[in-house]
Coordinates of C-alpha atoms in Angstrom, one line a residue:
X1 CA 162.6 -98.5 26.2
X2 CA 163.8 -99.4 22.9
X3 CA 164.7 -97.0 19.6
X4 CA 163.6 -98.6 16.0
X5 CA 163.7 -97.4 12.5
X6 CA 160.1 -97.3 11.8
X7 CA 160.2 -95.8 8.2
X8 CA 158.2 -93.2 7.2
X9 CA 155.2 -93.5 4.8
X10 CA 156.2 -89.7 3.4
X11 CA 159.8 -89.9 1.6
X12 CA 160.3 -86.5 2.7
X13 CA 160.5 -86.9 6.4
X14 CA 162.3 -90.2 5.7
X15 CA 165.1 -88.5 3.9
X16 CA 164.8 -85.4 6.9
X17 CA 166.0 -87.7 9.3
X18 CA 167.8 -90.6 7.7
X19 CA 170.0 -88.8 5.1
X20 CA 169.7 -84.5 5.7
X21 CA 171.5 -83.6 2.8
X22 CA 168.9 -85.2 0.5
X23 CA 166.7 -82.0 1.3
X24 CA 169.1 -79.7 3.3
X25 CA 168.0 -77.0 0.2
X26 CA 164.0 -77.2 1.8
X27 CA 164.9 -75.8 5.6
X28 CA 167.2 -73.4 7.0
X29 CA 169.5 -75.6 9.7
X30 CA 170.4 -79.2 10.6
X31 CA 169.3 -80.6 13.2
X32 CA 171.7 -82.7 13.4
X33 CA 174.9 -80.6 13.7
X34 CA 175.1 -79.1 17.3
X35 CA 176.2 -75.7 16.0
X36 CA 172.5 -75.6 14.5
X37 CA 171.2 -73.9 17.7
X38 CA 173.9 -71.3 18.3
X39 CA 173.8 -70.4 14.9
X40 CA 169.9 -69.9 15.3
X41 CA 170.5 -68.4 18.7
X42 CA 172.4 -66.0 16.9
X43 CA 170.6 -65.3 14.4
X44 CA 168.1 -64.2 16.7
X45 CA 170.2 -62.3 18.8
X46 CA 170.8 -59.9 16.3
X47 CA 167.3 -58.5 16.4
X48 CA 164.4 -60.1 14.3
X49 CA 163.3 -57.3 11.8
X50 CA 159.7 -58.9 12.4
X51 CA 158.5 -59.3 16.0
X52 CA 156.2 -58.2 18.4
X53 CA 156.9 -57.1 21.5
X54 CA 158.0 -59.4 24.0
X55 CA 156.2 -57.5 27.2
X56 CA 152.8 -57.8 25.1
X57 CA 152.9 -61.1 24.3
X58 CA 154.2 -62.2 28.0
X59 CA 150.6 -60.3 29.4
X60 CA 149.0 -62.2 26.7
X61 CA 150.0 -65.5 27.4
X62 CA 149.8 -65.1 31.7
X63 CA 146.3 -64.0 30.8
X64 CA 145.2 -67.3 29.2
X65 CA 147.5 -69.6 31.4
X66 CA 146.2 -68.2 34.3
X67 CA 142.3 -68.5 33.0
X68 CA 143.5 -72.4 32.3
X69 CA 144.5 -73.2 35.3
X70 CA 147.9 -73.8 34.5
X71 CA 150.6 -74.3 36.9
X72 CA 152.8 -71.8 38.6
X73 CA 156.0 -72.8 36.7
X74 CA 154.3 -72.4 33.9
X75 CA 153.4 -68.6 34.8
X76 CA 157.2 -68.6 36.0
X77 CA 157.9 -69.6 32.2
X78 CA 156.1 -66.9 30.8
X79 CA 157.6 -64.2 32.8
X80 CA 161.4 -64.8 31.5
X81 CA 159.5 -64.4 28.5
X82 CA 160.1 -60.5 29.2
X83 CA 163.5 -60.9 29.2
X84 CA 165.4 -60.5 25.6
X85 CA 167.9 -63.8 26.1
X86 CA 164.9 -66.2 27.0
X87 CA 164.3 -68.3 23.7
X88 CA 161.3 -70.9 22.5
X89 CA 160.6 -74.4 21.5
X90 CA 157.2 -74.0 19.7
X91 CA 154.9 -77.1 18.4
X92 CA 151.1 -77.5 18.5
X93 CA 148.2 -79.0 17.6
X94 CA 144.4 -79.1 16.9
X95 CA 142.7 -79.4 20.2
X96 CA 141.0 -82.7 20.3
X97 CA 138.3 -84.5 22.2
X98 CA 139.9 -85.7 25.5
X99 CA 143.5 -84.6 24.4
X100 CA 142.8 -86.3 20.5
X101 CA 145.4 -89.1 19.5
X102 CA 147.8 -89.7 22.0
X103 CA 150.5 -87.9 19.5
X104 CA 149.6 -85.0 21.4
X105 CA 151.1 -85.7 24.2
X106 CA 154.1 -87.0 23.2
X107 CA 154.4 -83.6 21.3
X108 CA 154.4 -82.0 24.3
X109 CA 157.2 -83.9 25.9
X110 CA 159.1 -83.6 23.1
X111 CA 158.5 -79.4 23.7
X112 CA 159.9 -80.4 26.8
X113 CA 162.8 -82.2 26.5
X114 CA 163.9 -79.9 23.8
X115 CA 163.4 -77.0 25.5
X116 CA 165.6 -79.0 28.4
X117 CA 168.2 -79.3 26.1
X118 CA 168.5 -76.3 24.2
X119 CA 168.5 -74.4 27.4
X120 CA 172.0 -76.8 28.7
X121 CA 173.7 -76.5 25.3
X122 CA 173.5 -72.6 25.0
X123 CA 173.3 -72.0 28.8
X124 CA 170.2 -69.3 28.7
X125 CA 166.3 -70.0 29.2
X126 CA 164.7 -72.0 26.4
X127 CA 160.8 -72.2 27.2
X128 CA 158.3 -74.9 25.9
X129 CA 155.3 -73.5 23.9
X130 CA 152.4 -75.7 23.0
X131 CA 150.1 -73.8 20.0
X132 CA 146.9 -74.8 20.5
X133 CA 145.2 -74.5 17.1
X134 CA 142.0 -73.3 18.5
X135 CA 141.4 -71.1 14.6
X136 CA 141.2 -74.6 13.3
X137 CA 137.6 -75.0 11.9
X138 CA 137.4 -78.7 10.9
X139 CA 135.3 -80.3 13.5
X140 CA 135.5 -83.3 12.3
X141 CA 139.0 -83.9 13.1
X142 CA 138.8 -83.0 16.9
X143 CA 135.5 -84.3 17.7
X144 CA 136.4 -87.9 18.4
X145 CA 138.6 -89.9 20.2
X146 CA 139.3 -93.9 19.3
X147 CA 140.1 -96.6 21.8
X148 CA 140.4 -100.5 22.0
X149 CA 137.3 -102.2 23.6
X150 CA 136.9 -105.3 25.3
X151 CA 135.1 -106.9 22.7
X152 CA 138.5 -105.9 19.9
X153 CA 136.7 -103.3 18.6
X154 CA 138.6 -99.9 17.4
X155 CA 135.4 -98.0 19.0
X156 CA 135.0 -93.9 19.2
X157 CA 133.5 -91.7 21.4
X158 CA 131.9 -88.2 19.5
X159 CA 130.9 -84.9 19.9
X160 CA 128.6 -83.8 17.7
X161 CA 129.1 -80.3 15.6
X162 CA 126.6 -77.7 17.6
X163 CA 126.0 -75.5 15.0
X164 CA 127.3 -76.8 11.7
X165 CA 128.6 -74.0 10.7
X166 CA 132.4 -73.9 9.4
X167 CA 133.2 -71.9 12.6
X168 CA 136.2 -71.8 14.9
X169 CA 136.5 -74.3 17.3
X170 CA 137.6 -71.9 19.5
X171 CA 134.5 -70.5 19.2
X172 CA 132.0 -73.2 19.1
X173 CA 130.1 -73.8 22.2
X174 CA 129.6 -77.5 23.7
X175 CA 126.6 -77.9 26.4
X176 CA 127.2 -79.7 29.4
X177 CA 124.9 -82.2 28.2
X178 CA 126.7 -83.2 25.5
X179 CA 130.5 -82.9 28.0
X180 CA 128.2 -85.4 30.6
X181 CA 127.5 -88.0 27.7
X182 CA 131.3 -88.0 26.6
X183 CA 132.0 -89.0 30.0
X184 CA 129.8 -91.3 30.5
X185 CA 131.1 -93.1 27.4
X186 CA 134.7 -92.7 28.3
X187 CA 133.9 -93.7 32.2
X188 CA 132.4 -96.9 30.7
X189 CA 135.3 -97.6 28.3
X190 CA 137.8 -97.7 30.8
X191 CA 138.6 -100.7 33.1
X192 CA 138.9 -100.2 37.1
X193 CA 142.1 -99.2 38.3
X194 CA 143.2 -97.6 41.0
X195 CA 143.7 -94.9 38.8
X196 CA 140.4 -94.7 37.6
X197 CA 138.7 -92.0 40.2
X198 CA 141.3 -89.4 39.8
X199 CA 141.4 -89.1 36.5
X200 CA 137.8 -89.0 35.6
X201 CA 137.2 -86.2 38.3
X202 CA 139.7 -84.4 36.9
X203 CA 138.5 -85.0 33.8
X204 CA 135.0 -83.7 35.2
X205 CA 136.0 -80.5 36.6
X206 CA 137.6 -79.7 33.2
X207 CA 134.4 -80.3 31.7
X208 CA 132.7 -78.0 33.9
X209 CA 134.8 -75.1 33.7
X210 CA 134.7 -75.5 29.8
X211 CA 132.8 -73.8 26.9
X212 CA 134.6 -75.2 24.2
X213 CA 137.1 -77.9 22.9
X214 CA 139.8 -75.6 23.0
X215 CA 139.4 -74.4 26.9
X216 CA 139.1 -78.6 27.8
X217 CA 142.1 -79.3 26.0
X218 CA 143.9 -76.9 27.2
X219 CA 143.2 -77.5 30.8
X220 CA 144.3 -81.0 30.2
X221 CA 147.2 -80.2 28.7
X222 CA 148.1 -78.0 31.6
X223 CA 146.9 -80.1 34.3
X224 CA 149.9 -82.6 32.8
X225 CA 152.9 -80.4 32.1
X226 CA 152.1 -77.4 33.6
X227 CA 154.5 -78.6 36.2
X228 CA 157.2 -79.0 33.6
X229 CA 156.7 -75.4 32.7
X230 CA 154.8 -75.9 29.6
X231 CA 153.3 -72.8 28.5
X232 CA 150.0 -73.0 26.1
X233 CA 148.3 -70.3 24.0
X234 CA 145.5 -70.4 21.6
X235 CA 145.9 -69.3 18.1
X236 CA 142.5 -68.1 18.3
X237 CA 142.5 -65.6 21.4
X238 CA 141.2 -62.0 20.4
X239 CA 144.2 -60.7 22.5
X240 CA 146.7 -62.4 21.0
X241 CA 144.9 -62.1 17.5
X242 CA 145.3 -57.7 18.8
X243 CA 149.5 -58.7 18.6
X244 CA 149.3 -60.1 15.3
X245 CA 147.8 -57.4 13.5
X246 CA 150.8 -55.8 12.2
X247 CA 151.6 -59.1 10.9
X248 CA 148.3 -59.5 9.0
X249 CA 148.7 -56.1 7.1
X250 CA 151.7 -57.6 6.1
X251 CA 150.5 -60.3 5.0
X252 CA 147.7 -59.0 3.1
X253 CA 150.0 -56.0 1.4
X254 CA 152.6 -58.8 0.2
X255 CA 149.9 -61.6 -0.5
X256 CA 151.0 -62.4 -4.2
X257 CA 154.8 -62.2 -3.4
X258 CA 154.0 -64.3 -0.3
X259 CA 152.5 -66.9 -2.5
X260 CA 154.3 -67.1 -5.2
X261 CA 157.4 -67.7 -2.7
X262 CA 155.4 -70.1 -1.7
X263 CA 154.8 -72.2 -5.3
X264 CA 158.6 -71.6 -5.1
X265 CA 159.0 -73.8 -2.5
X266 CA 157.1 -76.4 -3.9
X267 CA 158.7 -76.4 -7.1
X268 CA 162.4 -76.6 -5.7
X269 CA 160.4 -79.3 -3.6
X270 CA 159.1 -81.2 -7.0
X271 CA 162.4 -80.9 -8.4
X272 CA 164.4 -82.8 -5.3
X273 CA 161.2 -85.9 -6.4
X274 CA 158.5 -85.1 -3.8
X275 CA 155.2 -84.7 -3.7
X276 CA 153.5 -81.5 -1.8
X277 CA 151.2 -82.6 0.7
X278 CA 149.6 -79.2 0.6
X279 CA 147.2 -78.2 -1.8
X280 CA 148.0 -74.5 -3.1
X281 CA 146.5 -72.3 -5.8
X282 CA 148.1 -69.5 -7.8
X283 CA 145.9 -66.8 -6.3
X284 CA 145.8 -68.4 -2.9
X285 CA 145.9 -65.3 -0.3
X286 CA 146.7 -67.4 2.4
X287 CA 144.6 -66.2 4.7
X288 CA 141.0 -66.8 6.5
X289 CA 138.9 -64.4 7.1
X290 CA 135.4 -65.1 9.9
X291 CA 132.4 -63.7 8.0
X292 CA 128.8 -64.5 9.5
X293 CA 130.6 -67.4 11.6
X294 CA 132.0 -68.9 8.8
X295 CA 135.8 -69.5 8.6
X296 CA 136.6 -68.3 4.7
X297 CA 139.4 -69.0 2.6
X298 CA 140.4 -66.3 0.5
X299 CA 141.3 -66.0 -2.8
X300 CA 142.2 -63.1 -5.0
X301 CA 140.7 -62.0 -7.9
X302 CA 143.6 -59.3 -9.2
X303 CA 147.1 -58.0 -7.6
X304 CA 145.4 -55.5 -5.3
X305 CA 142.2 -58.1 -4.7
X306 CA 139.0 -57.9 -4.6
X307 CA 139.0 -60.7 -2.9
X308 CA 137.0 -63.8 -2.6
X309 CA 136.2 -67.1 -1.0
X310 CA 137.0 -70.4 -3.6
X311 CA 133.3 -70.0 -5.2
X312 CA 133.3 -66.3 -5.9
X313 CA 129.9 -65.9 -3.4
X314 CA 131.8 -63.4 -1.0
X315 CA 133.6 -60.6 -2.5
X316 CA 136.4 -58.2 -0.4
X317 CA 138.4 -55.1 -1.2
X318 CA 141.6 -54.6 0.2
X319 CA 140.8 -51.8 2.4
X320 CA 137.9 -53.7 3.8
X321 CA 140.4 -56.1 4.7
X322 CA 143.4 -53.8 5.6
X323 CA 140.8 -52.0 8.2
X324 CA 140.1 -55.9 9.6
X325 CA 143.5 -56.3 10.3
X326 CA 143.8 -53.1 12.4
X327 CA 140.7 -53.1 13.7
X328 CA 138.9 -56.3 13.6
X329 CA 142.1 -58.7 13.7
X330 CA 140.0 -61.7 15.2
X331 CA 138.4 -61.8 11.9
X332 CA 141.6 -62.9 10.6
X333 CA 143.4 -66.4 10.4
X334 CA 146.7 -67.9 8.9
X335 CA 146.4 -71.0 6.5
X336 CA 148.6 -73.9 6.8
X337 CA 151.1 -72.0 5.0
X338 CA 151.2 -68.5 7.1
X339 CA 150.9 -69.6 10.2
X340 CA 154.7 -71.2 10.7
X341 CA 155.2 -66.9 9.9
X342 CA 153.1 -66.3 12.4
X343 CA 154.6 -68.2 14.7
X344 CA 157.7 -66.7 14.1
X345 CA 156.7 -62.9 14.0
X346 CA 155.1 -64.2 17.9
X347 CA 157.8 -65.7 19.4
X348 CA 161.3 -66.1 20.0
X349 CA 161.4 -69.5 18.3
X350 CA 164.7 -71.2 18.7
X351 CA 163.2 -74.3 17.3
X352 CA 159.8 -75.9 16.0
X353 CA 158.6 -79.3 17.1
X354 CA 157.1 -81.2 13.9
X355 CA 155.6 -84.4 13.3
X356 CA 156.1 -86.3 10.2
X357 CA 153.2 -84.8 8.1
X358 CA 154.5 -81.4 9.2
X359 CA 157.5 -81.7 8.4
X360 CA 156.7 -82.3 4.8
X361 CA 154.6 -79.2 4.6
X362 CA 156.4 -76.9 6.4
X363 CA 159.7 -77.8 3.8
X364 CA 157.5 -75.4 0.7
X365 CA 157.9 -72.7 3.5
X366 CA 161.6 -71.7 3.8
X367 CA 161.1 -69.5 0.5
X368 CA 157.9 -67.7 2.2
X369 CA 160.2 -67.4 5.5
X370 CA 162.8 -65.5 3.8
X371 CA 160.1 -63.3 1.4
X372 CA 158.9 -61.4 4.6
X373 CA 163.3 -60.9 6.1
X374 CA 162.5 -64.0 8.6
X375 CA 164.7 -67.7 8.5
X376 CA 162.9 -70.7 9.5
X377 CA 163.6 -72.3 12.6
X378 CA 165.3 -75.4 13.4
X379 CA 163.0 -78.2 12.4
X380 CA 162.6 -81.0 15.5
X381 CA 161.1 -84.3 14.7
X382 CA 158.8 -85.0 17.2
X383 CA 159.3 -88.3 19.8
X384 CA 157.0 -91.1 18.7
X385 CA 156.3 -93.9 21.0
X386 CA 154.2 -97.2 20.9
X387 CA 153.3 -98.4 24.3
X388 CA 153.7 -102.2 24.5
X389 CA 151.5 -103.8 27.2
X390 CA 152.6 -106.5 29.3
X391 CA 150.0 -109.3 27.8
X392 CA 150.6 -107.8 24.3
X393 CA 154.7 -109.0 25.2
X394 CA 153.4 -112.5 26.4
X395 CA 151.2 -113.0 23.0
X396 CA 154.1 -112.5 21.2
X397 CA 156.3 -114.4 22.6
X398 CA 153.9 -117.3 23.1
X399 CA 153.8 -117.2 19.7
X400 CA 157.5 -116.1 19.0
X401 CA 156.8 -112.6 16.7
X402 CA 159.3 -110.0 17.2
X403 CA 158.3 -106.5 17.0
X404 CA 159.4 -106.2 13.2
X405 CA 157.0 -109.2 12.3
X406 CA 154.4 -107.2 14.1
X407 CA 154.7 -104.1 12.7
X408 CA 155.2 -105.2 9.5
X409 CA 154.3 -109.4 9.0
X410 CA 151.4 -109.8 11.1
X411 CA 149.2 -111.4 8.8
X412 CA 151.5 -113.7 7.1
X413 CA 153.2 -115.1 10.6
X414 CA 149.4 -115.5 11.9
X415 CA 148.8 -118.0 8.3
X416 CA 152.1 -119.5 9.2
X417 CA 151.5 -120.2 13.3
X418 CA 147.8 -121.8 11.7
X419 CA 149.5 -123.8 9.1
X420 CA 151.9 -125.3 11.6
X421 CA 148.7 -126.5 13.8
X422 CA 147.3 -128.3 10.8
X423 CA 148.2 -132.2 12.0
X424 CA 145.5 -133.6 9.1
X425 CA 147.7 -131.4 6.8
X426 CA 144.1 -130.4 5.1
X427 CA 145.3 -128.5 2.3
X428 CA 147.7 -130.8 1.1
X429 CA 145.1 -133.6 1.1
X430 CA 142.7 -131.1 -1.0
X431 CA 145.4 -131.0 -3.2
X432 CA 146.1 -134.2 -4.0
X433 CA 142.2 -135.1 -4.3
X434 CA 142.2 -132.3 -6.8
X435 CA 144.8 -133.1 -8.6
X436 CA 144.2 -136.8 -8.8
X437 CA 140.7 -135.7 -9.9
X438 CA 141.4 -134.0 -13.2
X439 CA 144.0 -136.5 -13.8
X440 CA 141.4 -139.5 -14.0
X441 CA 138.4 -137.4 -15.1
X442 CA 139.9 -135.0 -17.9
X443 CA 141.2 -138.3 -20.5
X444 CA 137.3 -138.9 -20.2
X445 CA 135.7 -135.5 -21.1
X446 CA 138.3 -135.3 -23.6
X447 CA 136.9 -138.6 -24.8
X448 CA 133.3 -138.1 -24.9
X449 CA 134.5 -134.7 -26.6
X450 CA 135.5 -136.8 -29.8
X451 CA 132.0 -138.4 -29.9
X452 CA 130.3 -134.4 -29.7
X453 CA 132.1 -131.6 -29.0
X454 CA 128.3 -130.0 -27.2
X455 CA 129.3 -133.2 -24.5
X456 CA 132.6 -132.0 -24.1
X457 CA 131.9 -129.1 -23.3
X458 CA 129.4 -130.1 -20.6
X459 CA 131.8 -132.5 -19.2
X460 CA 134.4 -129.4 -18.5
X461 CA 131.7 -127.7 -17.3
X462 CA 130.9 -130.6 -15.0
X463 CA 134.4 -130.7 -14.4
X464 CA 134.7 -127.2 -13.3
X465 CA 132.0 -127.7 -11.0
X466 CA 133.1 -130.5 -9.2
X467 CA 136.5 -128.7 -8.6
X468 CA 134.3 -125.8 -6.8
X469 CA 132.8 -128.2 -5.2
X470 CA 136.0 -129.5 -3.3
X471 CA 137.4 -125.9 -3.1
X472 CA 134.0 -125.2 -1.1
X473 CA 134.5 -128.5 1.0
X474 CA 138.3 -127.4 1.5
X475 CA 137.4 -124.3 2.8
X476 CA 134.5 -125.1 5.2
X477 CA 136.9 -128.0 6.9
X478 CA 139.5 -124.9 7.1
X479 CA 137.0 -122.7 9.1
X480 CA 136.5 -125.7 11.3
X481 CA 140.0 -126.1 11.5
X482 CA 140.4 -122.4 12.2
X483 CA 137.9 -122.3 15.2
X484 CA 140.0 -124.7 16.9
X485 CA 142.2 -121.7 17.5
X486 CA 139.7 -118.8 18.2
X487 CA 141.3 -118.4 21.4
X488 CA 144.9 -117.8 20.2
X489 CA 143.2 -115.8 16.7
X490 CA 141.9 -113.6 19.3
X491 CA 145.4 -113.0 20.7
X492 CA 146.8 -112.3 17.2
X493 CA 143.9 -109.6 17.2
X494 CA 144.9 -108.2 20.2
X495 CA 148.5 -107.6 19.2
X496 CA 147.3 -106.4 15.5
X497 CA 144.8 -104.1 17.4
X498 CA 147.3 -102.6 20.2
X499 CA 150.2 -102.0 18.1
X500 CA 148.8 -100.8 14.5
X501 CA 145.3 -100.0 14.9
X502 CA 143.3 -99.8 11.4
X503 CA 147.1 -100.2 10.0
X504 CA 148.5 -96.9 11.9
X505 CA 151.0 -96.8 14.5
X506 CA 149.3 -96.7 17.8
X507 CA 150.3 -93.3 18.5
X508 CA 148.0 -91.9 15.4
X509 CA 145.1 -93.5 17.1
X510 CA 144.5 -94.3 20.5
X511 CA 143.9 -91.9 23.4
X512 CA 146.3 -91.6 25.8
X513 CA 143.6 -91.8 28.3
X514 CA 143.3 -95.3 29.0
X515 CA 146.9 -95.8 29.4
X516 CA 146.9 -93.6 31.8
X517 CA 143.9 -95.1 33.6
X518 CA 145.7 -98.5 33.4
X519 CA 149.4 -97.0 34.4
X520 CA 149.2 -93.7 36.1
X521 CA 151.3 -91.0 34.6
X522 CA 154.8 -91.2 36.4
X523 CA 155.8 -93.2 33.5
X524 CA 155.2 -89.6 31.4
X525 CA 157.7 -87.9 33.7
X526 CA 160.2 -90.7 33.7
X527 CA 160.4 -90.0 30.0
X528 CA 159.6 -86.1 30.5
X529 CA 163.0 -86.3 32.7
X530 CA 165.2 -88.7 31.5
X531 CA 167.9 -88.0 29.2
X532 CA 165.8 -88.7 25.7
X533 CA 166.3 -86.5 22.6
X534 CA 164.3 -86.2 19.8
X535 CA 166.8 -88.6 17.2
X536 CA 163.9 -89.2 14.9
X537 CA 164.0 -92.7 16.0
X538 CA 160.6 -94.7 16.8
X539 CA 160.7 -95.7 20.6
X540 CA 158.6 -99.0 21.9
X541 CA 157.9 -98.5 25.9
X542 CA 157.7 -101.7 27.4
X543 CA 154.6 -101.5 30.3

């Protein structure tokens, strides 16, 4: 394994881990200084003013682990829960097709691992929570999963939406038939290994014990880390959403000082040279509210409401939504903004595992955090990886690219290799032809210009053509040049395809699913138990 510098595309996160004190005034603690977590640890220690109750939430969450299937050190987890010196890592993520973009996973290792290490460093239980965002209700985004086919194709296997509606996934019921065709797709799209049987029955028992995206994932999930005493819980369960309705009276009765802490935190945001990555409005309530299936977000219309959704179709007084929250709180939701509250007001959380778009949102919230008498948690970048497979090694060596002219030269060094092949030194020839050309041919139309300047200007015309003529020749002899190499193109493909699919890092693509096939997993737990910490550094895995 090997640590790199891969920058981030969002300055932000850049500056979050390169250089902390750049935007030290957006979150709460550094994660860099070690005395971060007692500090946090104490913090917490000294009663949060906002929580619910421990015991309930432990019920809760062995109520959906064990309907799951998840593992007994998971249920273990959950139970020192209960006890008031047992603290949290918390991260999550939408709950996509197959486990989504192998991100995911290394999310949850990262849960792990820092869960590992908090719990050595302040010597008292730290547990691993993975937040399925199962109140999520953009389809789109979870419905799919991408991998690399044999023909060097970036290819996807789909769910389609069962209803249309702009429902929950949590709530949005997949048929078998449409689980069976998945597989069959996946089956087909992965090589044989020895690997192969196991996974895919697995993978077929999940389906079978599953009504939704959410209950698959999260007996994927579980089924891997379980073991490692990773504990899941969906966002959208109606007996965790029973917990949260204290929190969601709150969060109505303070929804315009809530928000405006929030525009708060953009501004000081703005003013440090950033751009929000969130979208927010000045009578944004925060909150979603389920009306005839429909995930709504609502907006209000005065201090006290009514409110409505973004077109004014739906109308809602306060009361109507005050008696939600007490009595219907599964009609409720957090935004991207209120749910890192959430979060909070739920569990113990020590510290929050991020990824880099995360991280850039979650930096308008410290204002927010404080508005309701909470402090936002330690921020953890979460581990990225790009898996390195042993014939994408040989290409590049064969053809002598290091892993920065991959990531970053691919094209160019491809042009380069290609021009060193050329023995008839084609465009050089071109050139000179050209060249030699409009040296012998222009004194002539300038010539004939002097007897009528209509001639001249047919003879540049002429001229112009004949040019295009030996461009076009140029570049057919180049693609017959070029197909000398197909073979070796294709191998530049294959590394451009492997390591930065459709210009991404891998990890933003790709399921995790055929690595696995084509590996096993005990190269997971190596990393799951080694001595990694999240540093915020890029890490290549050499297979």
């Amino acid at each position: 394994m090997e640590s790199i510098h891969w920058k981030s595309s969002l300055p932000l996160t850049e500056d979050y881990v390169q250089d902390y004190n750049k935007v030290s005034d957006l979150f709460e603690y550094d994660p860099w200084n070690e005395s971060s977590w007692a500090e946090r640890a104490a913090w917490l220690d000294r009663g949060n003013p906002l929580a619910a109750d421990r015991g309930q939430l432990a019920e809760v969450l062995l109520s959906y682990n064990k309907a799951i299937g998840n593992a007994p050190e998971a249920l273990d987890a959950i139970g020192k829960l209960k006890q008031q010196e047992t603290l949290c890592i918390v991260g999550g993520q939408q709950a996509g097709l197959f486990s989504g973009q192998a991100l995911v996973i290394y999310k949850a290792i990262t849960l792990i691992r820092s869960a590992r290490l908090a719990s050595e460093k302040l010597g008292r239980p730290v547990i691993p929570v993975f937040w399925i965002a199962g109140e999520d209700h953009d389809f789109d985004e979870v419905n799919h999963m991408y991998y690399l086919s044999p023909e060097m194709q970036v290819s996807k296997i789909k769910i389609e939406h069962p209803s249309g509606k702009r429902s929950t996934v949590s709530s949005l019921k997949i048929s078998q038939e449409q689980w069976t065709t998945a597989l069959e797709l996946l089956d087909s799209s992965l090589i044989p290994t020895e690997f192969k049987p196991g996974w895919m029955e697995l993978l077929r028992t999940a389906a079978a014990e599953s009504h939704t995206l959410v209950d698959f994932f999260g007996r994927i999930i579980a089924k891997l880390f379980g073991a490692q005493g990773l504990v899941l819980v969906n966002s959208d369960d109606p007996q965790l959403r029973r917990l949260e309705s204290p929190m969601f009276a709150k969060l109505i009765r303070e929804h315009k000082a809530v928000n405006a802490a929030v525009l708060t935190g953009r501004d000081k945001l703005e003013a440090l040279g950033y751009s929000s990555q969130v979208e927010l409005n000045e009578r944004s309530v925060n909150l979603f509210v389920v009306d005839d299936d429909e995930r709504i977000l609502m907006y209000a219309a005065g201090p006290d409401g009514p409110y409505t959704d973004r077109k004014k179709e739906r109308i809602y007084s306060r009361e109507q939504l005050l008696d939600w929250a007490e009595s219907a709180p599964e009609r409720i939701s957090n935004n991207v903004m209120t749910r890192p509250l959430m979060q909070d007001y739920l569990f113990p959380v020590l510290g929050t595992v991020l990824g880099p778009g995360e991280i850039a949102y979650w930096a308008i919230t410290r204002e927010a955090f404080h508005q309701i008498g909470l402090k936002m948690p330690i921020v953890v970048p979460r581990l990225e990886f790009t898996i390195l497979e042993g014939t994408v090694q040989k290409n590049m060596h064969k053809f002598g690219l290091t892993l920065d002219d991959v990531l970053y030269h691919l094209e160019d060094k491809q042009e380069e290799w290609l021009r060193s092949q050329d023995t008839l030194k084609l465009e050089e020839r071109f050139a000179e032809v050209r060249d030699r050309f409009v040296k012998d041919y222009r004194p002539l139309v300038e010539l004939i210009a002097g007897i009528n300047p209509g001639i001249g200007k047919l003879g540049e015309t002429n001229m112009g053509k004949i040019i295009e003529q030996i461009h076009f020749l140029e570049q057919k002899a180049s693609d017959g040049a070029r197909a000398q190499f197909d073979a070796s193109l294709r191998h530049f493909q294959r590394i451009g395809l492997s390591v930065v699919p459709m210009g991404k890092p891998q990890e933003r693509v790709y399921n995790i699913f055929s690595y696995l096939n084509k590996y096993g997993d005990s190269w997971l737990y190596e990393i799951v138990n080694s001595d990694l910490k999240p540093d915020g550094k890029h890490k290549i895995l050499y297979m």
